[in-house]
mmCIF file of N, CA, C and O in Angstrom:
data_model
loop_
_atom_site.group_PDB
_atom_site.id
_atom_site.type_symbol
_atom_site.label_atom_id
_atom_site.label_comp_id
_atom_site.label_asym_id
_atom_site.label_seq_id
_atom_site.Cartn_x
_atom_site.Cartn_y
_atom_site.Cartn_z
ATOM 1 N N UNK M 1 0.837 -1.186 0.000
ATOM 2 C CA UNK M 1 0.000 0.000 0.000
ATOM 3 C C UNK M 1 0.880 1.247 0.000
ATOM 4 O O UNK M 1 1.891 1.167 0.697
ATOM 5 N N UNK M 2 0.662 2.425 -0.684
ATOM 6 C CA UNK M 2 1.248 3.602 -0.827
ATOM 7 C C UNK M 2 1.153 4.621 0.240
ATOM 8 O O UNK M 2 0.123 5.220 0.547
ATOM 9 N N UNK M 3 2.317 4.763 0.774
ATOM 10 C CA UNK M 3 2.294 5.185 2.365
ATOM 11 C C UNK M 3 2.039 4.558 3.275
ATOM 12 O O UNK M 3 1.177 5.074 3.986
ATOM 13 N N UNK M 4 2.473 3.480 3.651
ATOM 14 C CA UNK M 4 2.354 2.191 4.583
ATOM 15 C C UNK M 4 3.961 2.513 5.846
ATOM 16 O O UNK M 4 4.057 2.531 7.073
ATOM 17 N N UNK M 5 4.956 2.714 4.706
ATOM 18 C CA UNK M 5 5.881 2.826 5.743
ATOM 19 C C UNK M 5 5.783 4.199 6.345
ATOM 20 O O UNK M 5 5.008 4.165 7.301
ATOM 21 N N UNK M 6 6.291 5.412 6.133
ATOM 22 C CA UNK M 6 5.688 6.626 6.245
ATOM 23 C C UNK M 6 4.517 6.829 7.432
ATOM 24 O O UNK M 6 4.584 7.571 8.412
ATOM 25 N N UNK M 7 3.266 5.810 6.979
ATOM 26 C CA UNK M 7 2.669 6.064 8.181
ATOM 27 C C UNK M 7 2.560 4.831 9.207
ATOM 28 O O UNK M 7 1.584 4.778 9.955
ATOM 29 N N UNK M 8 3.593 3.800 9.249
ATOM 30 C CA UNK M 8 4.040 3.084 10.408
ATOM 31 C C UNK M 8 5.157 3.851 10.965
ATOM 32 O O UNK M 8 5.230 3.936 12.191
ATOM 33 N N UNK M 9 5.900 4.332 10.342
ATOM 34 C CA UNK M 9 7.005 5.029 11.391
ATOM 35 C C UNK M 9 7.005 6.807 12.072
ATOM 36 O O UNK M 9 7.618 7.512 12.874
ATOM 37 N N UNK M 10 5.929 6.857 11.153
ATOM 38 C CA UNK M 10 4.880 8.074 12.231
ATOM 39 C C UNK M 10 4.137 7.912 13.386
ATOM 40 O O UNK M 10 4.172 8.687 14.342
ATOM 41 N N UNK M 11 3.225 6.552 13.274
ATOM 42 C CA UNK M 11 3.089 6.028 14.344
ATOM 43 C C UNK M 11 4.378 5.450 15.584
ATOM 44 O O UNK M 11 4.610 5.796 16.742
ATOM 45 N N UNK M 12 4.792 4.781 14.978
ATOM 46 C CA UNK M 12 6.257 4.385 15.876
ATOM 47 C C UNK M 12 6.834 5.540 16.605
ATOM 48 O O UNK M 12 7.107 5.466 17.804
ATOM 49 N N UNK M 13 7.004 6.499 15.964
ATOM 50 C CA UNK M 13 7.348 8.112 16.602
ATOM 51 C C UNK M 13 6.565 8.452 17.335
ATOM 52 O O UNK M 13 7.007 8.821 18.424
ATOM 53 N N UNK M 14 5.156 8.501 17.147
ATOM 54 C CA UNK M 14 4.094 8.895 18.498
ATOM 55 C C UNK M 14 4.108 8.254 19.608
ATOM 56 O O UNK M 14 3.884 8.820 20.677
ATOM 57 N N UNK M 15 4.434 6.702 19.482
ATOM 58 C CA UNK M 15 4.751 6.051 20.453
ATOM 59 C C UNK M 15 5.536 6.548 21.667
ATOM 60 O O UNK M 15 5.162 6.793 22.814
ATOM 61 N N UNK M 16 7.060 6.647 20.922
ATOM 62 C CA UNK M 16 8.363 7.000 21.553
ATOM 63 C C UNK M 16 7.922 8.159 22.048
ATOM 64 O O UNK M 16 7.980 8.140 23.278
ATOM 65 N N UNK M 17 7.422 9.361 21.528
ATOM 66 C CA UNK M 17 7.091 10.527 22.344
ATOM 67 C C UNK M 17 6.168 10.251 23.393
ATOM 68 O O UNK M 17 6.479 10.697 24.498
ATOM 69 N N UNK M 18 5.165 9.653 23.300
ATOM 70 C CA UNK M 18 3.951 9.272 24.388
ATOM 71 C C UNK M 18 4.551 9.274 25.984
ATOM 72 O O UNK M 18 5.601 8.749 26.354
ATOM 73 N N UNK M 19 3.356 10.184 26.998
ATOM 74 C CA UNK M 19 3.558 10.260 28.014
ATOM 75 C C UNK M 19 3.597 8.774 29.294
ATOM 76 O O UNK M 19 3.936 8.605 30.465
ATOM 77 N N UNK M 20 3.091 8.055 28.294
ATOM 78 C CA UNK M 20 2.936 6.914 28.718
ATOM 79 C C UNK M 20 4.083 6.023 29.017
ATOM 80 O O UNK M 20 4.065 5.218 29.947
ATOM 81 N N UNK M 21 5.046 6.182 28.234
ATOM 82 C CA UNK M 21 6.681 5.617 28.191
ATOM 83 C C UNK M 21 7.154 5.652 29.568
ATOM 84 O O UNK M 21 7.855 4.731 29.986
ATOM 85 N N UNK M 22 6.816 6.682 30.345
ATOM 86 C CA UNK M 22 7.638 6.493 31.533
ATOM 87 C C UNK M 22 6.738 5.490 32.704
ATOM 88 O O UNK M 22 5.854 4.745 32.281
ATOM 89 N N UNK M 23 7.026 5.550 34.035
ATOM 90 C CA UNK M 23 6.938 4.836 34.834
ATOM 91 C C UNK M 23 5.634 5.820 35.356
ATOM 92 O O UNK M 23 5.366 7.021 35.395
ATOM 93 N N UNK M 24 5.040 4.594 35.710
ATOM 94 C CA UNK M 24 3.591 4.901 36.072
ATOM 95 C C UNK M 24 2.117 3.417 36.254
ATOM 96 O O UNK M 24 2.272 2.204 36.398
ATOM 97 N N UNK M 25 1.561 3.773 36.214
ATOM 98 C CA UNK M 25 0.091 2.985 35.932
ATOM 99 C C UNK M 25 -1.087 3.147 35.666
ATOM 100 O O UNK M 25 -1.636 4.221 35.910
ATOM 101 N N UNK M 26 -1.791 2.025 35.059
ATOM 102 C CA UNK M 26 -3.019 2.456 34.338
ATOM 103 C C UNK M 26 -4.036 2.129 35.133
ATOM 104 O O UNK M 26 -4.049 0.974 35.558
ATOM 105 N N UNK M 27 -5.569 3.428 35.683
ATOM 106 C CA UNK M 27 -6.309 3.543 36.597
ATOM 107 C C UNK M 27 -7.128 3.287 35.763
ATOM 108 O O UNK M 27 -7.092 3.809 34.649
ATOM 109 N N UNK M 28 -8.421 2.068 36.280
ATOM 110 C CA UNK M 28 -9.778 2.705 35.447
ATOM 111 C C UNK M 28 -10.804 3.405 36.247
ATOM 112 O O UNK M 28 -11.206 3.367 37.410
ATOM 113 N N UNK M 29 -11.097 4.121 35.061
ATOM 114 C CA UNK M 29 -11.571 4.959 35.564
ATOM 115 C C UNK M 29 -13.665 5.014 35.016
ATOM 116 O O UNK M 29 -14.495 5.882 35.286
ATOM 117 N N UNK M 30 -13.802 3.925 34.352
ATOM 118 C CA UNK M 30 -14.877 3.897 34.084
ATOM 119 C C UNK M 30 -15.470 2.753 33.111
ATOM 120 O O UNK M 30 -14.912 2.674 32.016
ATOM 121 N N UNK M 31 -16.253 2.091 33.303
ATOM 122 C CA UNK M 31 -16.896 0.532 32.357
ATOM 123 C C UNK M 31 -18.126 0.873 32.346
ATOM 124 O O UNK M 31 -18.773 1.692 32.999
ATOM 125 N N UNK M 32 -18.452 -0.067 31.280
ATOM 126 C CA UNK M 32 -19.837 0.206 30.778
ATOM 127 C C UNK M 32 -20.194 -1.026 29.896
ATOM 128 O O UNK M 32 -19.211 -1.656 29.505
ATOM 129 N N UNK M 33 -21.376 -1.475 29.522
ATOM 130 C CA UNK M 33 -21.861 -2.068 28.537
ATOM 131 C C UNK M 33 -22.331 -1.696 27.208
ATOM 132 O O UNK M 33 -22.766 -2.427 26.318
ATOM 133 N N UNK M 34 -22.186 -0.573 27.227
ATOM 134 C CA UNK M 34 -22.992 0.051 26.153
ATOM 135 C C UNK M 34 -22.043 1.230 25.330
ATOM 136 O O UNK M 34 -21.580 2.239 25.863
ATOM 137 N N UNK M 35 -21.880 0.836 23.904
ATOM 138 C CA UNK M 35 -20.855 1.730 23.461
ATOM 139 C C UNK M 35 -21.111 3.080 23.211
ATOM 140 O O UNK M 35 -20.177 3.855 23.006
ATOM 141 N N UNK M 36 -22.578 3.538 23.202
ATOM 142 C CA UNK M 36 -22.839 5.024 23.624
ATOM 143 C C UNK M 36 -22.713 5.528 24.737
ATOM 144 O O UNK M 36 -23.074 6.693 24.566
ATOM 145 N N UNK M 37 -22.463 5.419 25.658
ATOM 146 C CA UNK M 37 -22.397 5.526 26.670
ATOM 147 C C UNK M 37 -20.420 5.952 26.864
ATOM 148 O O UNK M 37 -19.916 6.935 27.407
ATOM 149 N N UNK M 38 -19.815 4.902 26.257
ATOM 150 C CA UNK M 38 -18.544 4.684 26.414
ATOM 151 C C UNK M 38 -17.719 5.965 25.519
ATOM 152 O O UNK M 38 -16.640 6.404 25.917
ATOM 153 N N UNK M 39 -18.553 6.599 23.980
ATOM 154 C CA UNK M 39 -18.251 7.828 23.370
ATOM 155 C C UNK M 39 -18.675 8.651 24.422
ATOM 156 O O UNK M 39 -17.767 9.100 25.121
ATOM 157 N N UNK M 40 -19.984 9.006 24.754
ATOM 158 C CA UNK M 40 -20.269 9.905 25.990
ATOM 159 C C UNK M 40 -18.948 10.360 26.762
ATOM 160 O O UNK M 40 -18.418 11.461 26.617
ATOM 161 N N UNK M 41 -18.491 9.330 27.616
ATOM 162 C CA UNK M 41 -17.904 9.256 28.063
ATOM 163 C C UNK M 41 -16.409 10.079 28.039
ATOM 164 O O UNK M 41 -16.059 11.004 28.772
ATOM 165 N N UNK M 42 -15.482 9.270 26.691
ATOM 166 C CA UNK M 42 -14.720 9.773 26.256
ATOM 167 C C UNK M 42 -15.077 11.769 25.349
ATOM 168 O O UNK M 42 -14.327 12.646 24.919
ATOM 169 N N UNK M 43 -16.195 11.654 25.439
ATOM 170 C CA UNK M 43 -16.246 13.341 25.123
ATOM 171 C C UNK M 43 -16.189 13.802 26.024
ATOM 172 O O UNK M 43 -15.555 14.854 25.941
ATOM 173 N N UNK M 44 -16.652 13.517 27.283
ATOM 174 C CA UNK M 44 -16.514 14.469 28.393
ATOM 175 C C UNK M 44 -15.164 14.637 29.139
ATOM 176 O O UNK M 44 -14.752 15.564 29.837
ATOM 177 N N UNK M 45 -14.576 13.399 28.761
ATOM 178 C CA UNK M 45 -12.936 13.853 29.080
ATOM 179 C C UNK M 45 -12.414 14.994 28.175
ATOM 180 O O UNK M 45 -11.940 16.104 28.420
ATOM 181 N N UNK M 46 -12.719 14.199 26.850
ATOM 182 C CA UNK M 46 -11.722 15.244 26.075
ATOM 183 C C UNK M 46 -12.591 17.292 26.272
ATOM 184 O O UNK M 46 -11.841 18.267 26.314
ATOM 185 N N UNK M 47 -13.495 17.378 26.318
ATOM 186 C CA UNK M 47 -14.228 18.540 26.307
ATOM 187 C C UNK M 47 -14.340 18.958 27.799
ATOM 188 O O UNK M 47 -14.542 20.171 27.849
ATOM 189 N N UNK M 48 -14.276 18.327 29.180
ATOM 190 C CA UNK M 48 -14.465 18.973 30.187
ATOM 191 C C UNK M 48 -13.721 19.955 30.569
ATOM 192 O O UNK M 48 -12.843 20.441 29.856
ATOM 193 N N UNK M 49 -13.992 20.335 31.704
ATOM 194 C CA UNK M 49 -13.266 21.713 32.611
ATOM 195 C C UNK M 49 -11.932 21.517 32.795
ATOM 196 O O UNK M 49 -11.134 22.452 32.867
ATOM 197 N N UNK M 50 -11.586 20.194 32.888
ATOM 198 C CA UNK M 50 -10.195 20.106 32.826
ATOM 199 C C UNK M 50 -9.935 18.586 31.716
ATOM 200 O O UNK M 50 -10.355 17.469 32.018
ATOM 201 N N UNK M 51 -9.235 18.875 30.559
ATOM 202 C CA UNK M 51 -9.764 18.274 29.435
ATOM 203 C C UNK M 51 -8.168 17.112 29.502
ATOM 204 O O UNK M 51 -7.029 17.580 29.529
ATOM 205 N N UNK M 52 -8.445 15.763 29.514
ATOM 206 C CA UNK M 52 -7.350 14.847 29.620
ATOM 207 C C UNK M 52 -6.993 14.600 27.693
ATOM 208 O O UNK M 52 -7.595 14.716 26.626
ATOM 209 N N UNK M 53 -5.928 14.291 28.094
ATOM 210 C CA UNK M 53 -4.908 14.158 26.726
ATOM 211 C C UNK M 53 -5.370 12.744 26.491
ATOM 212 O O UNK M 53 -5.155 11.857 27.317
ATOM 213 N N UNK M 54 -6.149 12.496 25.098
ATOM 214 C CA UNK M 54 -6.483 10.966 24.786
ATOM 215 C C UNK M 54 -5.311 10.539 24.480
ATOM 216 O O UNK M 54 -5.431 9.376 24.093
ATOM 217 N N UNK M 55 -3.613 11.071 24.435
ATOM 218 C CA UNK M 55 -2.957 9.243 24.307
ATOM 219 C C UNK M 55 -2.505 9.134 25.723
ATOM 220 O O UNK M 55 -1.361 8.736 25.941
ATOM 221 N N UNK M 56 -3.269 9.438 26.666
ATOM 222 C CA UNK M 56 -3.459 8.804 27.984
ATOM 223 C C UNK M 56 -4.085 7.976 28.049
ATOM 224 O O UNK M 56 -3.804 7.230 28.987
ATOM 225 N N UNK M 57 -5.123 7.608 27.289
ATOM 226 C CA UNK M 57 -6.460 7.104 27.466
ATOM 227 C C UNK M 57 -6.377 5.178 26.805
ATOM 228 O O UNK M 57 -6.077 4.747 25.692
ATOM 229 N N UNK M 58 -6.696 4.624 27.786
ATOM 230 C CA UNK M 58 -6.046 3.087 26.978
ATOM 231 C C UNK M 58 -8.107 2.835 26.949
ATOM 232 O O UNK M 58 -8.855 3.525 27.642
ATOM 233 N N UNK M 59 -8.497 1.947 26.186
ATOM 234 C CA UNK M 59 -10.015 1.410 25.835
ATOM 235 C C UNK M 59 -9.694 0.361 25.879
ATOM 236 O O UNK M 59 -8.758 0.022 25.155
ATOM 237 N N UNK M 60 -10.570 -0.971 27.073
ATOM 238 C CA UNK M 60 -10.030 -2.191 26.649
ATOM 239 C C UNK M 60 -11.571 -2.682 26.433
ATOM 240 O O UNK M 60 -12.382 -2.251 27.252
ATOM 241 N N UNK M 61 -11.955 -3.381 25.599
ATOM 242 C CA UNK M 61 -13.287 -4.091 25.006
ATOM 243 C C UNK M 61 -12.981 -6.073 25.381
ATOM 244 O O UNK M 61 -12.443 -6.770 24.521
ATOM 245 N N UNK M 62 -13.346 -6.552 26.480
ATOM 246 C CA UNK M 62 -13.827 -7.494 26.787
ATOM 247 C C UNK M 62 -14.897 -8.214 25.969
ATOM 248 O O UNK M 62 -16.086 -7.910 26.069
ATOM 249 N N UNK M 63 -14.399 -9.283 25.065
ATOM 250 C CA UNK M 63 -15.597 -9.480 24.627
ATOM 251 C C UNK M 63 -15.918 -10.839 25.752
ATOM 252 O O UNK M 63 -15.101 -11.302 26.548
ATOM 253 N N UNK M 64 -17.532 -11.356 25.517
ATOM 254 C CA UNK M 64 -18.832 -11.548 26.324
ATOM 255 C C UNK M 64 -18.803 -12.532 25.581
ATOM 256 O O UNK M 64 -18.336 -12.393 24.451
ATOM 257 N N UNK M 65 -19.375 -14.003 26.086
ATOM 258 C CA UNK M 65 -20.305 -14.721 25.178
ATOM 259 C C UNK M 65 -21.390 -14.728 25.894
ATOM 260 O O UNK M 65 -21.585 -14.149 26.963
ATOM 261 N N UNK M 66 -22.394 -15.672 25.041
ATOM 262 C CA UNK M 66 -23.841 -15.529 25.349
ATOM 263 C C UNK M 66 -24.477 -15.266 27.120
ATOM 264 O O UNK M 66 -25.324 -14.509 27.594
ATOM 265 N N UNK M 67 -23.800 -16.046 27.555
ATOM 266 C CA UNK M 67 -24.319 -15.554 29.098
ATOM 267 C C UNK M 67 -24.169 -14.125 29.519
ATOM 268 O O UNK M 67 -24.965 -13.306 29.977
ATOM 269 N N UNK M 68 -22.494 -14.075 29.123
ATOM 270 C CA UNK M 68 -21.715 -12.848 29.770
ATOM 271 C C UNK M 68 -21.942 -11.570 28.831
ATOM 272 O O UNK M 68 -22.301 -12.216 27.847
ATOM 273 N N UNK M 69 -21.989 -10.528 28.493
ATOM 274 C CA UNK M 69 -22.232 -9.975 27.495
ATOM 275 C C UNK M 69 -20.834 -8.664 27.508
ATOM 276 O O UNK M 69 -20.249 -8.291 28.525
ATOM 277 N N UNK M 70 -20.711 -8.434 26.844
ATOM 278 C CA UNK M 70 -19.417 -7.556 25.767
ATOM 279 C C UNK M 70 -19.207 -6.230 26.970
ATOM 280 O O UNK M 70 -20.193 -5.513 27.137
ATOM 281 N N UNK M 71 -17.719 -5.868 27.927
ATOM 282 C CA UNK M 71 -18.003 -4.503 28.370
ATOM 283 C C UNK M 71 -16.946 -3.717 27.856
ATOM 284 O O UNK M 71 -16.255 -4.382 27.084
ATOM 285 N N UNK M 72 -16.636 -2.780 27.966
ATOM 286 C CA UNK M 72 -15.792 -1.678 27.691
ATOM 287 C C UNK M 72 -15.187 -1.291 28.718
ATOM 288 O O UNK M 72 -15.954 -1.019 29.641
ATOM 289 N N UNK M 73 -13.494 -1.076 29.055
ATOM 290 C CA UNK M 73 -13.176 -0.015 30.383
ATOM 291 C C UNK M 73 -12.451 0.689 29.765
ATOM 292 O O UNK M 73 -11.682 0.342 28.868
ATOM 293 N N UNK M 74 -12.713 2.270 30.392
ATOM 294 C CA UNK M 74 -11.377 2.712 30.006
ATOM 295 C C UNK M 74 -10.714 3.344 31.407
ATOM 296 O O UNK M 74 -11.251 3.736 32.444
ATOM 297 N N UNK M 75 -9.212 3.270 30.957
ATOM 298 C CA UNK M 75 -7.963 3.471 31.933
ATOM 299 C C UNK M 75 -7.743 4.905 31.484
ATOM 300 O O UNK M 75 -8.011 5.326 30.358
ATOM 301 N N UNK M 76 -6.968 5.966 32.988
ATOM 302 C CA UNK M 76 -6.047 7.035 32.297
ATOM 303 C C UNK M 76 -4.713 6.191 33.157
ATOM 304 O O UNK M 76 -4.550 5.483 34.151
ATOM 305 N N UNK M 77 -3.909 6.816 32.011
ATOM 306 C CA UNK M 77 -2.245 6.505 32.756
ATOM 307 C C UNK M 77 -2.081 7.661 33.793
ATOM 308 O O UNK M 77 -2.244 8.879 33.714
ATOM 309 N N UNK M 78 -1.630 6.673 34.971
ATOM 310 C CA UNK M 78 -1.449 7.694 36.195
ATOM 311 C C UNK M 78 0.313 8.050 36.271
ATOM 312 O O UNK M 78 0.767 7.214 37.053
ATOM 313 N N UNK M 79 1.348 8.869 35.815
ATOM 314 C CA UNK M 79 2.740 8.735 36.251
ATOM 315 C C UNK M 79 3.019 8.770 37.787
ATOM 316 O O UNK M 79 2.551 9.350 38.767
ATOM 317 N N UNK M 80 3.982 7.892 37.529
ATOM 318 C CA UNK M 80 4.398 8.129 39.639
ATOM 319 C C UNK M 80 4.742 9.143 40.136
ATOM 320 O O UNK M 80 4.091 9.869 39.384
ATOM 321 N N UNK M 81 5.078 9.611 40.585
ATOM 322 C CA UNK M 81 5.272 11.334 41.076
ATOM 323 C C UNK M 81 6.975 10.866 41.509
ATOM 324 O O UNK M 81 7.330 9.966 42.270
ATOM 325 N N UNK M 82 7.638 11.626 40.888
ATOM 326 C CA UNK M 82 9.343 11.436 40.764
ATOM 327 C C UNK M 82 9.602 12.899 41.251
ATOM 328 O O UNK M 82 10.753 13.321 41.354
#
């Protein structure tokens, strides 16, 4: 594909910069079942009074089978205080 490498090693670079690299841990901070709920969610981080940086933000999607059904959490990265 045309621009494949270009935009893997742009990504790879966001990585290496990411606040996440250092020492720290990931808090959750909120689950849900329902993936409207889970955008909700993530808008009010990014848009609130005090607005968190989404490549803090990890989304982990659990999937469910028939009994159990599908949830969503999401984490912010907490750094350790150095």
């Amino acid at each position: 594909m045309p621009g494949q490498r270009r935009r893997k090693r742009q990504q790879a670079d966001a990585r290496r910069r990411s606040p996440t690299n250092g020492p720290g841990r990931w808090e959750a901070v909120f689950e849900t079942q329902d993936a409207a709920e889970l955008r909700d969610h993530l808008r009010r981080l990014s848009t609130g009074a005090e607005p968190v940086d989404l490549t803090t933000v990890r989304i982990d999607k659990a999937c469910g089978r028939p009994p159990q059904p599908a949830f969503y959490r999401v984490s912010l990265f907490v750094p350790d205080p150095t």
